[in-house]
Short mmCIF file of C-alpha atoms in Angstrom, two decimals:
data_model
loop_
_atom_site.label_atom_id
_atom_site.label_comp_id
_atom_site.label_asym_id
_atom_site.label_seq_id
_atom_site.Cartn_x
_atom_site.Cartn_y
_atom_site.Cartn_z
CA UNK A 1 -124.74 280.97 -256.06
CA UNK A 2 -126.81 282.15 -252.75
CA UNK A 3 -125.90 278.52 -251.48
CA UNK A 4 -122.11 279.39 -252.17
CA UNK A 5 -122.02 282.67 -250.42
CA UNK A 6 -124.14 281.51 -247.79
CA UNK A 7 -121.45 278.67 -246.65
CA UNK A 8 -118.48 281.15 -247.63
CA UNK A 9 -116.73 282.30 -244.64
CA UNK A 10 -116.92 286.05 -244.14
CA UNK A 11 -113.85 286.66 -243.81
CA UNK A 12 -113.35 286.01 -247.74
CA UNK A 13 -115.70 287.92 -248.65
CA UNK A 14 -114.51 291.35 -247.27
CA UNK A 15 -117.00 291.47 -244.13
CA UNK A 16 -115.67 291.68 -240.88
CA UNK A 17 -116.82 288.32 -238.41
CA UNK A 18 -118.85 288.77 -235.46
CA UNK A 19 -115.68 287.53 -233.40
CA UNK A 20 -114.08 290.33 -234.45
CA UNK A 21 -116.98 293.26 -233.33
CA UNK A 22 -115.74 296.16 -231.28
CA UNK A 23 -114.86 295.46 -227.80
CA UNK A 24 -116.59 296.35 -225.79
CA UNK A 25 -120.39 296.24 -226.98
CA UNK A 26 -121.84 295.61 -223.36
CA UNK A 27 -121.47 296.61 -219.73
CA UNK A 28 -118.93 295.39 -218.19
CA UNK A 29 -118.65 293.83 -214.53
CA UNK A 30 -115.52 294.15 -212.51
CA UNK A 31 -116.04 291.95 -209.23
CA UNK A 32 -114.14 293.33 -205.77
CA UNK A 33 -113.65 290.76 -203.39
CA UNK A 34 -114.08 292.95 -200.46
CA UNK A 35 -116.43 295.07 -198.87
CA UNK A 36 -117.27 298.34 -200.47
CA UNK A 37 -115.41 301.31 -198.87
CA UNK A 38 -112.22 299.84 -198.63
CA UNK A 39 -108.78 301.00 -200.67
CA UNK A 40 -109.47 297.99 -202.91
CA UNK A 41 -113.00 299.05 -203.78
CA UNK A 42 -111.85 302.52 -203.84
CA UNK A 43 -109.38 302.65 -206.71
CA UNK A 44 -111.31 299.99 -208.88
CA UNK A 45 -114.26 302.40 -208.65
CA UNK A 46 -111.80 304.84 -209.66
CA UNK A 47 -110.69 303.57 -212.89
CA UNK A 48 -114.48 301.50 -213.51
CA UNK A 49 -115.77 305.25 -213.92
CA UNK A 50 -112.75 306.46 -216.35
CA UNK A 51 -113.68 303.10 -218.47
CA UNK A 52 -117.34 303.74 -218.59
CA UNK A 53 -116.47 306.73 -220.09
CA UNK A 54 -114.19 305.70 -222.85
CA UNK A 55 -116.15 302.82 -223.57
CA UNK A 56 -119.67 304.59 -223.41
CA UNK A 57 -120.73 301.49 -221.91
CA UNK A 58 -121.79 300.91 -217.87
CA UNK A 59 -118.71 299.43 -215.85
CA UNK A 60 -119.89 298.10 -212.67
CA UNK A 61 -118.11 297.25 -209.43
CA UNK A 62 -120.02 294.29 -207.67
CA UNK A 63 -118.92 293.68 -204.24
CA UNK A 64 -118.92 289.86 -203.86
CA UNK A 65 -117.34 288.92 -200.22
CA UNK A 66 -116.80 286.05 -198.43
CA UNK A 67 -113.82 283.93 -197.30
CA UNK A 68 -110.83 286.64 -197.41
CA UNK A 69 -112.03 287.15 -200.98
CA UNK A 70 -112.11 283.44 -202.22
CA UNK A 71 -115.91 283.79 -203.31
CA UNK A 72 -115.81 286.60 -205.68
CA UNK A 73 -112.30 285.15 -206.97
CA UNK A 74 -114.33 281.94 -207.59
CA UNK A 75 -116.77 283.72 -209.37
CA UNK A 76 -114.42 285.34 -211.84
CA UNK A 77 -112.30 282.18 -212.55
CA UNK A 78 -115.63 280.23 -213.54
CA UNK A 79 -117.04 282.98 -215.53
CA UNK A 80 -117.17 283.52 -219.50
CA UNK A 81 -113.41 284.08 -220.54
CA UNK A 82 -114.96 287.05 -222.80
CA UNK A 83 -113.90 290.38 -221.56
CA UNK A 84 -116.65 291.30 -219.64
CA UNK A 85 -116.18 289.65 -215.90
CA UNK A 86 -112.82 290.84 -214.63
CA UNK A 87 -111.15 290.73 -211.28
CA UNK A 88 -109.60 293.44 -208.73
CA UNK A 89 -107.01 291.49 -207.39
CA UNK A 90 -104.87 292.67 -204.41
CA UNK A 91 -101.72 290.59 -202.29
CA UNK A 92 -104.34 288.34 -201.07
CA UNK A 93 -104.88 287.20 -204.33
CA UNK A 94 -101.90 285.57 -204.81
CA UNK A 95 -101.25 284.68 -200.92
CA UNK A 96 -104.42 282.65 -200.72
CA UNK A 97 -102.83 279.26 -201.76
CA UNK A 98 -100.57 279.52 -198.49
CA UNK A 99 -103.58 280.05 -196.12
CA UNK A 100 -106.67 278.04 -197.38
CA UNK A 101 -105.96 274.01 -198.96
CA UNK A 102 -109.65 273.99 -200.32
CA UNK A 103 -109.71 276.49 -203.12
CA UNK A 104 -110.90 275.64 -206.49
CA UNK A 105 -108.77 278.12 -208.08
CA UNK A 106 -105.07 279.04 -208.03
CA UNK A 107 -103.88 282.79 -208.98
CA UNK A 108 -101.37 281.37 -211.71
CA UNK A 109 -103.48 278.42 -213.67
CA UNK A 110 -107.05 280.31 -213.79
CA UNK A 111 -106.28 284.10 -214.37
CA UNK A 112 -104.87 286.34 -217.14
CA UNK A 113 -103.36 289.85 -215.83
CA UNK A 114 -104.33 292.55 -217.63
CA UNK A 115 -102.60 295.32 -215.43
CA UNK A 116 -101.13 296.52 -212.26
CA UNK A 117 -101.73 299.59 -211.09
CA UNK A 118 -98.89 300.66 -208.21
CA UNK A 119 -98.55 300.16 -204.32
CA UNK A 120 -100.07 301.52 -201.30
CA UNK A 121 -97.51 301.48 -198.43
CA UNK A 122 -98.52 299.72 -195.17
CA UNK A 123 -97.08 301.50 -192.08
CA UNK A 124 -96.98 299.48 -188.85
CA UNK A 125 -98.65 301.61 -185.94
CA UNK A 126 -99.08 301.23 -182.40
CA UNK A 127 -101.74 302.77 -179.78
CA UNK A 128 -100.02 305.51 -177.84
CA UNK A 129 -99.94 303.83 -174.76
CA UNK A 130 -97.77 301.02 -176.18
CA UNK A 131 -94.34 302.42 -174.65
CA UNK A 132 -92.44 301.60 -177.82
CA UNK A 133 -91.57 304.49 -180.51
CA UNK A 134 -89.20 302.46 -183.06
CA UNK A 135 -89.43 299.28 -184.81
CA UNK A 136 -86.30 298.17 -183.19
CA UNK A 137 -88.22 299.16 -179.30
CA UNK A 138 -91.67 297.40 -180.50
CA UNK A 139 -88.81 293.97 -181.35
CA UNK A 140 -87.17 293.81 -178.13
CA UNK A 141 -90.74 294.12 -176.42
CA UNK A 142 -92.33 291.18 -178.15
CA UNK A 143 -89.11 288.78 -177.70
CA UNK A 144 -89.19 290.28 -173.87
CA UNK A 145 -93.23 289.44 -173.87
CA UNK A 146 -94.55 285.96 -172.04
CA UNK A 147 -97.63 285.97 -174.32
CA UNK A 148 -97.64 286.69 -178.02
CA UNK A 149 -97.99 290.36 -179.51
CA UNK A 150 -101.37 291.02 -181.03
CA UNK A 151 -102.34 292.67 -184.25
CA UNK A 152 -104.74 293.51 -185.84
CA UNK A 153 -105.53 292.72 -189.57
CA UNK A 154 -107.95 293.07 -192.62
CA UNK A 155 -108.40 289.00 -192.85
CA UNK A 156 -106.71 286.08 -192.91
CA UNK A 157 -104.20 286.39 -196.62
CA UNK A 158 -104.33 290.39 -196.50
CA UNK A 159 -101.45 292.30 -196.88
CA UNK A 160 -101.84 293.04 -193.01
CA UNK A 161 -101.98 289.54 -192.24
CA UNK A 162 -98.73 288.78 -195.04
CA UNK A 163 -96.80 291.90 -193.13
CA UNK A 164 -97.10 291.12 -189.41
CA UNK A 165 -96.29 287.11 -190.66
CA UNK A 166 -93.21 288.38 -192.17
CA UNK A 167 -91.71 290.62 -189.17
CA UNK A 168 -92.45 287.46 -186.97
CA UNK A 169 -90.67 285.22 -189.30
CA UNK A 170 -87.91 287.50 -189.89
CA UNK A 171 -87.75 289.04 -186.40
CA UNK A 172 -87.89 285.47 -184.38
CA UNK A 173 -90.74 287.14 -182.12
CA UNK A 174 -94.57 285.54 -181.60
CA UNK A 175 -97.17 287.69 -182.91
CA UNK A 176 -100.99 286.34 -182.69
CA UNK A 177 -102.89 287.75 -185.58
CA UNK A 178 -106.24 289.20 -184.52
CA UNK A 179 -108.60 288.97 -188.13
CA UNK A 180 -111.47 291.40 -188.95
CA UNK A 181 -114.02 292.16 -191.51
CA UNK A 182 -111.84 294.67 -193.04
CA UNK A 183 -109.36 297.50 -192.31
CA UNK A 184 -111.83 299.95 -190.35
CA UNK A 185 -112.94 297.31 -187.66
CA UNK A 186 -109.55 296.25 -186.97
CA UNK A 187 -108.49 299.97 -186.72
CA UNK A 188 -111.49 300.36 -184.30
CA UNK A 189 -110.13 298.07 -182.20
CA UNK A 190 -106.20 299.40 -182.24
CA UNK A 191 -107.50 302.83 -181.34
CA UNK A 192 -109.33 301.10 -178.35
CA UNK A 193 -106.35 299.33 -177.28
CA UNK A 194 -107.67 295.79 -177.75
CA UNK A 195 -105.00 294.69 -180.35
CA UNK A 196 -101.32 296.14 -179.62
CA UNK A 197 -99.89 296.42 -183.44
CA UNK A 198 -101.33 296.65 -186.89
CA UNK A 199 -99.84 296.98 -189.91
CA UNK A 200 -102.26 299.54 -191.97
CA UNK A 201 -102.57 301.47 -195.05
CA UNK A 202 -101.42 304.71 -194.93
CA UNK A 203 -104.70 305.85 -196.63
CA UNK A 204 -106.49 304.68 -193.42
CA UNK A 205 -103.05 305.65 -191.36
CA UNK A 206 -102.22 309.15 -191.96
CA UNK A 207 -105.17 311.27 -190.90
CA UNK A 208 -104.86 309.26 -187.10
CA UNK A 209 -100.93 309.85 -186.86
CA UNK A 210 -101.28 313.55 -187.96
CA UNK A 211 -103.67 313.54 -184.98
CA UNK A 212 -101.28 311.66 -182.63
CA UNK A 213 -104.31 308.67 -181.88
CA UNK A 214 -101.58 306.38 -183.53
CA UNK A 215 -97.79 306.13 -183.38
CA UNK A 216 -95.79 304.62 -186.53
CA UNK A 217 -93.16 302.83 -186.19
CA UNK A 218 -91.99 301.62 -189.68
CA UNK A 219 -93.14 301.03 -193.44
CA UNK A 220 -93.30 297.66 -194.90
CA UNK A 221 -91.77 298.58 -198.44
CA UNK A 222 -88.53 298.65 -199.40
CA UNK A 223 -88.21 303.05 -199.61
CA UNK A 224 -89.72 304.97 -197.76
CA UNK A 225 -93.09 306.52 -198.56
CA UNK A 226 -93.31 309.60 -200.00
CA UNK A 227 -96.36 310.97 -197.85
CA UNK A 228 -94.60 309.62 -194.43
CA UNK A 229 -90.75 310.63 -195.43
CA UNK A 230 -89.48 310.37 -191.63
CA UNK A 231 -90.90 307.01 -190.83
CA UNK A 232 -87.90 304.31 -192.04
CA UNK A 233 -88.36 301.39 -193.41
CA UNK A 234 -88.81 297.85 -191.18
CA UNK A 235 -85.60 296.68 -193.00
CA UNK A 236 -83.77 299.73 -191.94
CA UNK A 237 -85.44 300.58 -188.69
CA UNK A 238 -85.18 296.88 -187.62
CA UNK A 239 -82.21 295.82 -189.28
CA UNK A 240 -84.01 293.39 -191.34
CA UNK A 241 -82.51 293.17 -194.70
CA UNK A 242 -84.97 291.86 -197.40
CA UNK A 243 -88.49 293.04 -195.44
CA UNK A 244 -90.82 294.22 -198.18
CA UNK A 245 -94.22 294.09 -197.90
CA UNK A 246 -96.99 296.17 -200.06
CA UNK A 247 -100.97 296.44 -200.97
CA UNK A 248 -100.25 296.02 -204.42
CA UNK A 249 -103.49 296.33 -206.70
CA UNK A 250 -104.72 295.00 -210.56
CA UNK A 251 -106.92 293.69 -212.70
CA UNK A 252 -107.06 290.04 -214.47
CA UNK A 253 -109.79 287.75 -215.93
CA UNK A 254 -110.39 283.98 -216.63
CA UNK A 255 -107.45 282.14 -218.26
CA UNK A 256 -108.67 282.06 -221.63
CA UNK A 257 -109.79 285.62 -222.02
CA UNK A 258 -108.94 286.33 -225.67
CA UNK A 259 -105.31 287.83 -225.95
CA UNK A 260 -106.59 291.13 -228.10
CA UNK A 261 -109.09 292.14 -225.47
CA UNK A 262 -106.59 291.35 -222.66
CA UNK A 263 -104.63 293.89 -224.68
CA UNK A 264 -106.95 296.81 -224.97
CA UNK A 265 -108.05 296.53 -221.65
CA UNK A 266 -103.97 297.15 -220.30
CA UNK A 267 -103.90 299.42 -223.12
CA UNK A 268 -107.01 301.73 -221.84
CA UNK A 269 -105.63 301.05 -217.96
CA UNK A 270 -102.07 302.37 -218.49
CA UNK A 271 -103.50 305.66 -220.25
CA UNK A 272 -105.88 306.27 -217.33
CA UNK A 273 -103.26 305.57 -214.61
CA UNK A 274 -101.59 308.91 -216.58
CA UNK A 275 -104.27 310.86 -216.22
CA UNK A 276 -103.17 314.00 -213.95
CA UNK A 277 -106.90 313.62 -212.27
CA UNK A 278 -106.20 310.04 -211.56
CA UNK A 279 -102.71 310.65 -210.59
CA UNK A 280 -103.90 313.45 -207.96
CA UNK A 281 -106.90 311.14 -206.78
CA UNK A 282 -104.13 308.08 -206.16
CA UNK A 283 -101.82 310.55 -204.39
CA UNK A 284 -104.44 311.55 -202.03
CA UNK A 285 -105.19 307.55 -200.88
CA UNK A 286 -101.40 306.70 -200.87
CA UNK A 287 -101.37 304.78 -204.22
CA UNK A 288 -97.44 305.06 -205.81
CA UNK A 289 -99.03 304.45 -209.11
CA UNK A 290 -96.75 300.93 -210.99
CA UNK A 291 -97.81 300.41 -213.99
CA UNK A 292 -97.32 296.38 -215.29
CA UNK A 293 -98.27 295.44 -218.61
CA UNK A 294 -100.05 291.63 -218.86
CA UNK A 295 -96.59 289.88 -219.22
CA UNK A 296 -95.35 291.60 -216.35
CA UNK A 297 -97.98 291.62 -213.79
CA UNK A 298 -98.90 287.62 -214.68
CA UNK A 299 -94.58 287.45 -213.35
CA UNK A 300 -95.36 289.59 -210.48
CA UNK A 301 -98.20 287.32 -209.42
CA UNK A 302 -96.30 284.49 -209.33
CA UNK A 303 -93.56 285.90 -207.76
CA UNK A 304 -95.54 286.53 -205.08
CA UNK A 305 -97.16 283.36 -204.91
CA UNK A 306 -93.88 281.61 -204.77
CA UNK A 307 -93.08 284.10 -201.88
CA UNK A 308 -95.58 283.57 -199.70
CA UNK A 309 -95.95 280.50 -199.67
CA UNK A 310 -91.98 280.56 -198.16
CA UNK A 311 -92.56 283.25 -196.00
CA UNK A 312 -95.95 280.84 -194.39
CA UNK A 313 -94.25 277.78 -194.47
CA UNK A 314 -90.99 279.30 -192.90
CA UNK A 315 -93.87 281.01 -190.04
CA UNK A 316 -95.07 277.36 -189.46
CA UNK A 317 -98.33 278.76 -190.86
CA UNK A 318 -100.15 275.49 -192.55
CA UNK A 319 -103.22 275.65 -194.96
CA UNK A 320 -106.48 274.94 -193.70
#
């Protein structure tokens, strides 16, 4: 009889399997691609610390860098499909493809999404000395220009990078992207008057055009943005119908996550994004909180994978 009940599967006998234990029942690590400081970093730290506390278990955000955000990407597609190594993704994530030929992973075949969270508008600034106050002014300048327009950006397959591509393609003018190691060292360098252009979050924007170090000519969504409501759009400002470009942020993990935990965790994400704390801690860094559940942030992802890869091709940008 012991032998019987030993070999029985639990299941039968009333008691819960192991498979089935309460998720989660250790810390969990979400890896940022990125540097820490950044708006990336920033709102995953956000929501890692709401987690922790519904969970009563340690979340923590490790900052793995390196190639535009390929390594800690790597790191998460080869990592125990279990619920506890997840991934901050941003537009890079899905842009990569279009840039680098070598990567081992690809945003549609190795990842689950879990969730988006929203959009932070980029607004495209100049210095003040650029004599150019409209989108439409900062146009006829580059086309009138014997050497390409410089900008600045966060890295190569950023939404900086993906934005200034776009108004090139779009606009028929030569821009000459100028990559950093992140937002604040390109910004550095636009206050300074070594690049001409950059397209930049409004979290980073705002505080230097209130201050009149930075002029704005357009944002790169498709409305306007609610904390810069007299700055158009590029598409209206520009007359470029069909110019949309946003820092979108999520989370997703390894393709074979389990479906249930995938679940919970969107579940647990959605009810923090509607949190009035969280909603008044986005608002101040220029997140237009989005919420996409797994089925429709995995068909944003590869919308935007499909996207950019036009958009680059069309730019006579080729993989390296």
């Amino acid at each position: 009889m012991t032998c019987l009940l030993a070999a029985m599967p639990l299941s039968l006998m009333g008691i819960p399997a192991a498979a089935h234990a309460a998720y989660p029942e250790k810390p969990i690590t979400i890896v940022v691609p990125f540097t820490a400081g950044g708006v990336v970093d920033s709102i995953t730290r956000n929501i890692a610390e709401k987690m922790g506390a519904k969970y009563n278990q340690p979340i923590i955000v490790e900052n793995r860098t390196g190639a535009g955000g390929a390594v800690g990407t790597e790191t998460v597609a080869r990592a125990k499909p279990d619920g506890y190594t997840l991934l901050s993704v941003s537009p890079g994530h899905a842009g990569a493809p279009s840039l680098n030929k070598s990567l081992s992973w690809n945003p549609i075949d190795d990842f689950r999404a879990i969730a988006g969270f929203g959009n932070v508008p980029n607004v495209i600034v100049v210095h003040p000395g650029v004599p150019v106050k409209t989108m439409s002014e900062f146009i006829d300048m580059a086309k009138k220009s014997e050497t390409p327009i410089t900008y600045g950006t966060a890295g190569n397959g950023t939404s900086n990078h993906f934005s200034g591509a776009m108004l090139a393609s779009m606009a028929g003018i030569e821009l000459e992207q100028i990559p950093y190691r992140g937002q604040s060292n390109a910004l550095t360098d636009l206050m300074a008057g070594r690049v001409t252009m950059m397209p930049l979050t409004i979290q980073l924007a705002g505080q230097q055009i209130q201050a009149g170090k930075l002029v704005p000519l357009a944002v790169t969504t498709a409305t306007r943005a609610s904390s810069l409501p007299d700055v158009p759009t590029v598409a209206e400002s520009a007359n470029l119908p069909g110019y949309e470009v946003g820092t979108w942020f999520g989370f997703v993990a390894p393709k074979n996550t389990p479906s249930d935990v995938i679940e919970q965790l969107s579940r647990d994400v959605a009810e923090i994004l509607q949190s009035p704390d969280m909603r008044e801690t986005f608002a101040g860094i220029g997140l237009e909180v989005h919420y996409r559940n797994p089925a429709e942030f995995d068909a944003f992802i590869a919308d935007e994978f499909h996207k950019w890869a036009k958009v680059m091709k069309e730019a006579g940008v080729e993989p390296q």
